[in-house]
mmCIF file of C-alpha atoms in Angstrom:
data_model
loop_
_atom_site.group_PDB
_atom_site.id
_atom_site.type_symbol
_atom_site.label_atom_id
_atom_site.label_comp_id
_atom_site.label_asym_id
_atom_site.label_seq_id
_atom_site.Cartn_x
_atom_site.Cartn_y
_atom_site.Cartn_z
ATOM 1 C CA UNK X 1 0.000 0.000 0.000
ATOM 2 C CA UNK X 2 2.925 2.562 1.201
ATOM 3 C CA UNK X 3 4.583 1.456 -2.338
ATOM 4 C CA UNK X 4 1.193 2.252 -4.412
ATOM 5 C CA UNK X 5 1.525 5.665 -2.972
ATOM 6 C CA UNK X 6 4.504 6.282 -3.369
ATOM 7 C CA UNK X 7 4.349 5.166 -7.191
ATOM 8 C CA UNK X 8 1.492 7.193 -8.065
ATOM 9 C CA UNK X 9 3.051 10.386 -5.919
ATOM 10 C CA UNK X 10 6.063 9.482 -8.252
ATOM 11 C CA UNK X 11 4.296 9.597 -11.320
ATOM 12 C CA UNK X 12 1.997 12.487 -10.713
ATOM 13 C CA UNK X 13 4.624 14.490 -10.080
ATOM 14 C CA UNK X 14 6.254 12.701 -13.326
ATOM 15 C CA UNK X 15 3.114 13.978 -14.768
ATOM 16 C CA UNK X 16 3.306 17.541 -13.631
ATOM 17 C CA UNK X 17 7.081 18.420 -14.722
ATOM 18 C CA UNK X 18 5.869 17.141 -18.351
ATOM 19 C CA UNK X 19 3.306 19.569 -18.131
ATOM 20 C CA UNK X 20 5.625 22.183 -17.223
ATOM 21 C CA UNK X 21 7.056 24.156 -20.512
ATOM 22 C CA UNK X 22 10.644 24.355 -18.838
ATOM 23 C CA UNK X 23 10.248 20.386 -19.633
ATOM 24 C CA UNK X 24 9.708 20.805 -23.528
ATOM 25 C CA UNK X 25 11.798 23.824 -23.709
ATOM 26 C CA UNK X 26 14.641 22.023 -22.811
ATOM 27 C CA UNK X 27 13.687 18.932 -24.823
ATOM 28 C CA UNK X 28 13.502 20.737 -27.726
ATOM 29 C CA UNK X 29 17.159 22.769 -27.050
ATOM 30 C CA UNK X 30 18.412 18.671 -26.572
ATOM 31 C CA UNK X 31 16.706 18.025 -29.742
ATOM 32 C CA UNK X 32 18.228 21.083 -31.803
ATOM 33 C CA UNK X 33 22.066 20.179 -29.964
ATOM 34 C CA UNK X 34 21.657 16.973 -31.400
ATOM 35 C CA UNK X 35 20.469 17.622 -34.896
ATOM 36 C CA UNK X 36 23.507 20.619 -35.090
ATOM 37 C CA UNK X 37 25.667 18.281 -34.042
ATOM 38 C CA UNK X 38 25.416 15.569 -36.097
ATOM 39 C CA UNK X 39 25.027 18.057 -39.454
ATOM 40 C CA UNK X 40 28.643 19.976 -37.975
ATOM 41 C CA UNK X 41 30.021 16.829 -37.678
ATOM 42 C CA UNK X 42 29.059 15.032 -41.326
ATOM 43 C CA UNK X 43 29.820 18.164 -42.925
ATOM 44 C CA UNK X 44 33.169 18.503 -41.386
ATOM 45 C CA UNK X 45 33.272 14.598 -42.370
ATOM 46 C CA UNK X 46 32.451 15.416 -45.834
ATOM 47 C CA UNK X 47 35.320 18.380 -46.245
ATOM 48 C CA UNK X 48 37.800 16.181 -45.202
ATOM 49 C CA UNK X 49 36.530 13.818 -47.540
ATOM 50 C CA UNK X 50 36.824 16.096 -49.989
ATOM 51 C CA UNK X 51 40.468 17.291 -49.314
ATOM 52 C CA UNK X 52 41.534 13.699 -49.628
ATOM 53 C CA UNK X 53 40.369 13.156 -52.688
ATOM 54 C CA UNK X 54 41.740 16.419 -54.312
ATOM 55 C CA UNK X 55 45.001 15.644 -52.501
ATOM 56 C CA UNK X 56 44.956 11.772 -54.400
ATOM 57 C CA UNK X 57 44.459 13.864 -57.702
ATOM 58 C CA UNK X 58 47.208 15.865 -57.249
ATOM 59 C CA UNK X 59 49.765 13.217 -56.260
ATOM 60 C CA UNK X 60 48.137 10.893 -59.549
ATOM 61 C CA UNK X 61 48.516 13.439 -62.027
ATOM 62 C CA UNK X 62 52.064 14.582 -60.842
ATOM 63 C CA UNK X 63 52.866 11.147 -61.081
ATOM 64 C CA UNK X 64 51.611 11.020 -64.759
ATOM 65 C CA UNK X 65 52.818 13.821 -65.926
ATOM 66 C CA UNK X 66 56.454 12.907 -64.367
ATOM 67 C CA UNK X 67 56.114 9.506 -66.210
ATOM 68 C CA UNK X 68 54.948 11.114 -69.572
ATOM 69 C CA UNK X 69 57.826 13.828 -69.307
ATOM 70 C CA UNK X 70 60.123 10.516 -68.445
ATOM 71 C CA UNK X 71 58.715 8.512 -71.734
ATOM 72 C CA UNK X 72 59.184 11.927 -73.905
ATOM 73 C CA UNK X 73 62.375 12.688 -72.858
ATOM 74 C CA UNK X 74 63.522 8.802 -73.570
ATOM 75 C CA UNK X 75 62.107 8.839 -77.012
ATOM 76 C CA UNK X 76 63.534 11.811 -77.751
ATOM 77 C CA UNK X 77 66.866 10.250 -77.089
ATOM 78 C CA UNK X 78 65.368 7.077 -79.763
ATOM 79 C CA UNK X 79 64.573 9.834 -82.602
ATOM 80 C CA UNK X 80 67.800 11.449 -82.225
ATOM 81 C CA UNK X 81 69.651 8.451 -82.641
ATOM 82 C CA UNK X 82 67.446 7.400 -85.406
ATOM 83 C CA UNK X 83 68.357 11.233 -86.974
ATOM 84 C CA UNK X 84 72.043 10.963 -86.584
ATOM 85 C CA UNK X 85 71.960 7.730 -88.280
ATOM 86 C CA UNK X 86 69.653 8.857 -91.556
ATOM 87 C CA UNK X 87 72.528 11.413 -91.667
ATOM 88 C CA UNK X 88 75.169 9.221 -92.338
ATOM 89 C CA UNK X 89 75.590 8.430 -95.749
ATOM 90 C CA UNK X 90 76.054 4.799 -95.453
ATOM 91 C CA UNK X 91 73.226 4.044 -93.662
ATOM 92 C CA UNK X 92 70.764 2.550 -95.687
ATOM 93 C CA UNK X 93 67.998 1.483 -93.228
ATOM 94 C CA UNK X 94 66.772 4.855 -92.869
ATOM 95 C CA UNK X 95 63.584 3.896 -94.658
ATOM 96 C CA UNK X 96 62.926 0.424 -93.098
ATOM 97 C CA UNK X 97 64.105 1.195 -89.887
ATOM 98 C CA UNK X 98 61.326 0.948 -87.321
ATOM 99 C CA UNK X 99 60.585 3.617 -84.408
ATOM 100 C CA UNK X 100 60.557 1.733 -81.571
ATOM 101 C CA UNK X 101 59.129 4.739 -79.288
ATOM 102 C CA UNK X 102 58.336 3.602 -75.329
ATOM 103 C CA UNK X 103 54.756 4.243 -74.819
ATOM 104 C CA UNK X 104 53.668 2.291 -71.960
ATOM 105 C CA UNK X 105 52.967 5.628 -69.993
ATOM 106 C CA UNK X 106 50.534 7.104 -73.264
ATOM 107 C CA UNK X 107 49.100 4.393 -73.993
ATOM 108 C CA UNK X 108 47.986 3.511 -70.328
ATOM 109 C CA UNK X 109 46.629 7.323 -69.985
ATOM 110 C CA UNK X 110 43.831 6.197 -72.664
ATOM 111 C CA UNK X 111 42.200 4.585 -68.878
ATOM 112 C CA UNK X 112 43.130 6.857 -66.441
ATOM 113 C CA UNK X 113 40.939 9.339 -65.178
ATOM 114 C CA UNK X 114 43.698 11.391 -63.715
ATOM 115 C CA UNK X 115 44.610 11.905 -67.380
ATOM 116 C CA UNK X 116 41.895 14.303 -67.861
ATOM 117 C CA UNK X 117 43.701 16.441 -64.463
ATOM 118 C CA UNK X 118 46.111 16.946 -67.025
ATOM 119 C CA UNK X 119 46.553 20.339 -68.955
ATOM 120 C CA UNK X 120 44.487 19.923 -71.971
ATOM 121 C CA UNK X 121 47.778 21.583 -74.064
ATOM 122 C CA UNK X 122 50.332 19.736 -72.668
ATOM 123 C CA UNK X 123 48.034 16.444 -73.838
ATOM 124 C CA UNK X 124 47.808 17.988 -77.188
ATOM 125 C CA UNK X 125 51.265 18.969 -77.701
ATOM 126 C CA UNK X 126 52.208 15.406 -76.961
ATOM 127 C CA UNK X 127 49.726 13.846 -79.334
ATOM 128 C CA UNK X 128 50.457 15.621 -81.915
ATOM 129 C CA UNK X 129 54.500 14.996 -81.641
ATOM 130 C CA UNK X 130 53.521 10.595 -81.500
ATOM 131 C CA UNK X 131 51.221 11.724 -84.544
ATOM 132 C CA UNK X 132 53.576 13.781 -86.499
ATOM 133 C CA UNK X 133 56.572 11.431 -86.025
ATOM 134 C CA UNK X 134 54.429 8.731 -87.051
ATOM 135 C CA UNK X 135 53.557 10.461 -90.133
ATOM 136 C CA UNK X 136 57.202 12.020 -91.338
ATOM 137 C CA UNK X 137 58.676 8.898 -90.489
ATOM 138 C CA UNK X 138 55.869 7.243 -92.988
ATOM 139 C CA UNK X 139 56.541 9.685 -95.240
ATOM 140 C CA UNK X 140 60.229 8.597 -95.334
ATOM 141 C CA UNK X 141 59.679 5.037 -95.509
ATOM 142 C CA UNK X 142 57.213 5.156 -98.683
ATOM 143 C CA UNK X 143 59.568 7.779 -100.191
ATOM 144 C CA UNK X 144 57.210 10.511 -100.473
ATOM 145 C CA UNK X 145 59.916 12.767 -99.188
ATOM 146 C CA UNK X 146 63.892 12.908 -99.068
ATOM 147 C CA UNK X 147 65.699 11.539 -95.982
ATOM 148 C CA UNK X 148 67.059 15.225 -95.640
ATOM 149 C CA UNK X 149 63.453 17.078 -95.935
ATOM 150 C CA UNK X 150 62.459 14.270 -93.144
ATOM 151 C CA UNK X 151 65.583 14.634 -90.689
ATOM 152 C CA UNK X 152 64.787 18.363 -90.797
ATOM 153 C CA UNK X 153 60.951 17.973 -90.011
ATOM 154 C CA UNK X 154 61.513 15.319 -86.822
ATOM 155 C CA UNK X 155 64.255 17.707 -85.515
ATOM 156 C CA UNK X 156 61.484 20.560 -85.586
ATOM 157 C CA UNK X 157 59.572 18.141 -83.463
ATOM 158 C CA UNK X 158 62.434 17.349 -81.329
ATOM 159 C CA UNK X 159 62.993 21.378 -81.212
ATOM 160 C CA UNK X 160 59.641 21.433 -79.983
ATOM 161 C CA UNK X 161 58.902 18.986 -77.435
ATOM 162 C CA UNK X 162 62.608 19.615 -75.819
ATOM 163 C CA UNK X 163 61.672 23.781 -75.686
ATOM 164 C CA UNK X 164 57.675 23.394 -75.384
ATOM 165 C CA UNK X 165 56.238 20.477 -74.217
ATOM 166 C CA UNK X 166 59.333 19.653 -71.199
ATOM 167 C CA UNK X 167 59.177 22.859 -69.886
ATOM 168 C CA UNK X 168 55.468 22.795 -69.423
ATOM 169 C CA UNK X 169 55.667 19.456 -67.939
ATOM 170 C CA UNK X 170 58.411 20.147 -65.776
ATOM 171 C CA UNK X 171 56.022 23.562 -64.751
ATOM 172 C CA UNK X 172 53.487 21.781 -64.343
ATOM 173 C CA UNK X 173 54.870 19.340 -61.778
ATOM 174 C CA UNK X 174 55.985 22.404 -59.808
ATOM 175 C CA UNK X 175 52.933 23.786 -59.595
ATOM 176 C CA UNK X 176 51.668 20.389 -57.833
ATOM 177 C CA UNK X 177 54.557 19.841 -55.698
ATOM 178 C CA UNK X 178 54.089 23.729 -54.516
ATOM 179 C CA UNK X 179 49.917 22.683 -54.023
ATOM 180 C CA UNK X 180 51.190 19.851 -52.395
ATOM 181 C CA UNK X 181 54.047 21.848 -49.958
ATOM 182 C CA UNK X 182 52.923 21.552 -46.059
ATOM 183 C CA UNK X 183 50.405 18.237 -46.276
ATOM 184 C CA UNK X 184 51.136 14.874 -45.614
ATOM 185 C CA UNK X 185 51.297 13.959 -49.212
ATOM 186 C CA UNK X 186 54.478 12.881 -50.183
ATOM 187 C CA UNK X 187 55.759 12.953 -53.762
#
C-alpha cells in the first residue's frame, strides 16, 4: 500500500514536470544540440573527404605527368639516334628502320581518369608529336619525301617537345609539388 503511494506520488509528479514548458523547452534545445551536431560533424566529415580526394588527384597526375615527361624525354633520345643515323651516308635502313618509341605511360593514360587532371595543351602537344613522327617517319619510308626534308621535319619536333612540351611538364609538376608543400602527401 505505502509502495502504491509512493508510485502514483512518483508519477503524478512525473506527470506535472511534463506539463511544465521548462520540460519541452529544454527537450527541444536537446533536440536542436543533437540535430547541429550531427550536421557539424558530417559536414566537417564530408570536407575532409573532400580534401583527400583532391590531394589523391594531385599526387596521380604529378605522377603522370612525371612519367609522360620521363617517356618523352627517352624517345627523344630514340629519334635522335634514329636522326644521326639517316645522316650518315652509309646508312641505308633509314627507310625500313622501325621507331621503336616507349609508350607504356601514353598508352595507359587512354584509362586513367587522372589523365583528364592533365593540362588539356600539354596532352595535345604530346599527341600531336607521337602523330607527327608517325607520319614524317611514314613519309620517309614510302619515299614521299627525301631523308634530308624528313631529318629536318623530326628535328622541328624534337625542337619542340625539348623547348615546349618539357618545360610545361616540368612547370606543371611544380605547380603540384608547390599545391602539395605543407600536407602529408608525399611525392
Amino acid at each position: 500500500m505505502v509502495s502504491e503511494n509512493l508510485t502514483s506520488k512518483v508519477n503524478a509528479e512525473k506527470n506535472e514536470e511534463i506539463k511544465k514548458a521548462s520540460f519541452w523547452v529544454n527537450q527541444i534545445f536537446i533536440l536542436l544540440a543533437t540535430v547541429i551536431g550531427v550536421y557539424l560533424a558530417a559536414n566537417q566529415g564530408y570536407k575532409q573527404a573532400v580534401q583527400f580526394e583532391n590531394m589523391k588527384s594531385y599526387k596521380d597526375n604529378y605522377y603522370l605527368q612525371k612519367s609522360l615527361q620521363y617517356e618523352l624525354t627517352d624517345n627523344i633520345s630514340i629519334l635522335k639516334n634514329y636522326l644521326v643515323k639517316c645522316q650518315d651516308s652509309s646508312y641505308l635502313g633509314a627507310r625500313t628502320e622501325p621507331l621503336n618509341f616507349y609508350t607504356l605511360v601514353w598508352d595507359n593514360m587512354k584509362f586513367s581518369s587522372t589523365t583528364l587532371g592533365t593540362p588539356p595543351e600539354l596532352l595535345r602537344d604530346a599527341q600531336r608529336f607521337y602523330r607527327e613522327v608517325d607520319r614524317i617517319h611514314n613519309e620517309i619510308a614510302k619515299g614521299n619525301i627525301g631523308i634530308s626534308v624528313g631529318v629536318s621535319q623530326l628535328q622541328d619536333q624534337i625542337n619542340h617537345i625539348e623547348k615546349e612540351l618539357l618545360p610545361a611538364l616540368d612547370s606543371s609538376t611544380k605547380k603540384i609539388e608547390k599545391t602539395l608543400e605543407g600536407t602529408d602527401v608525399v611525392l
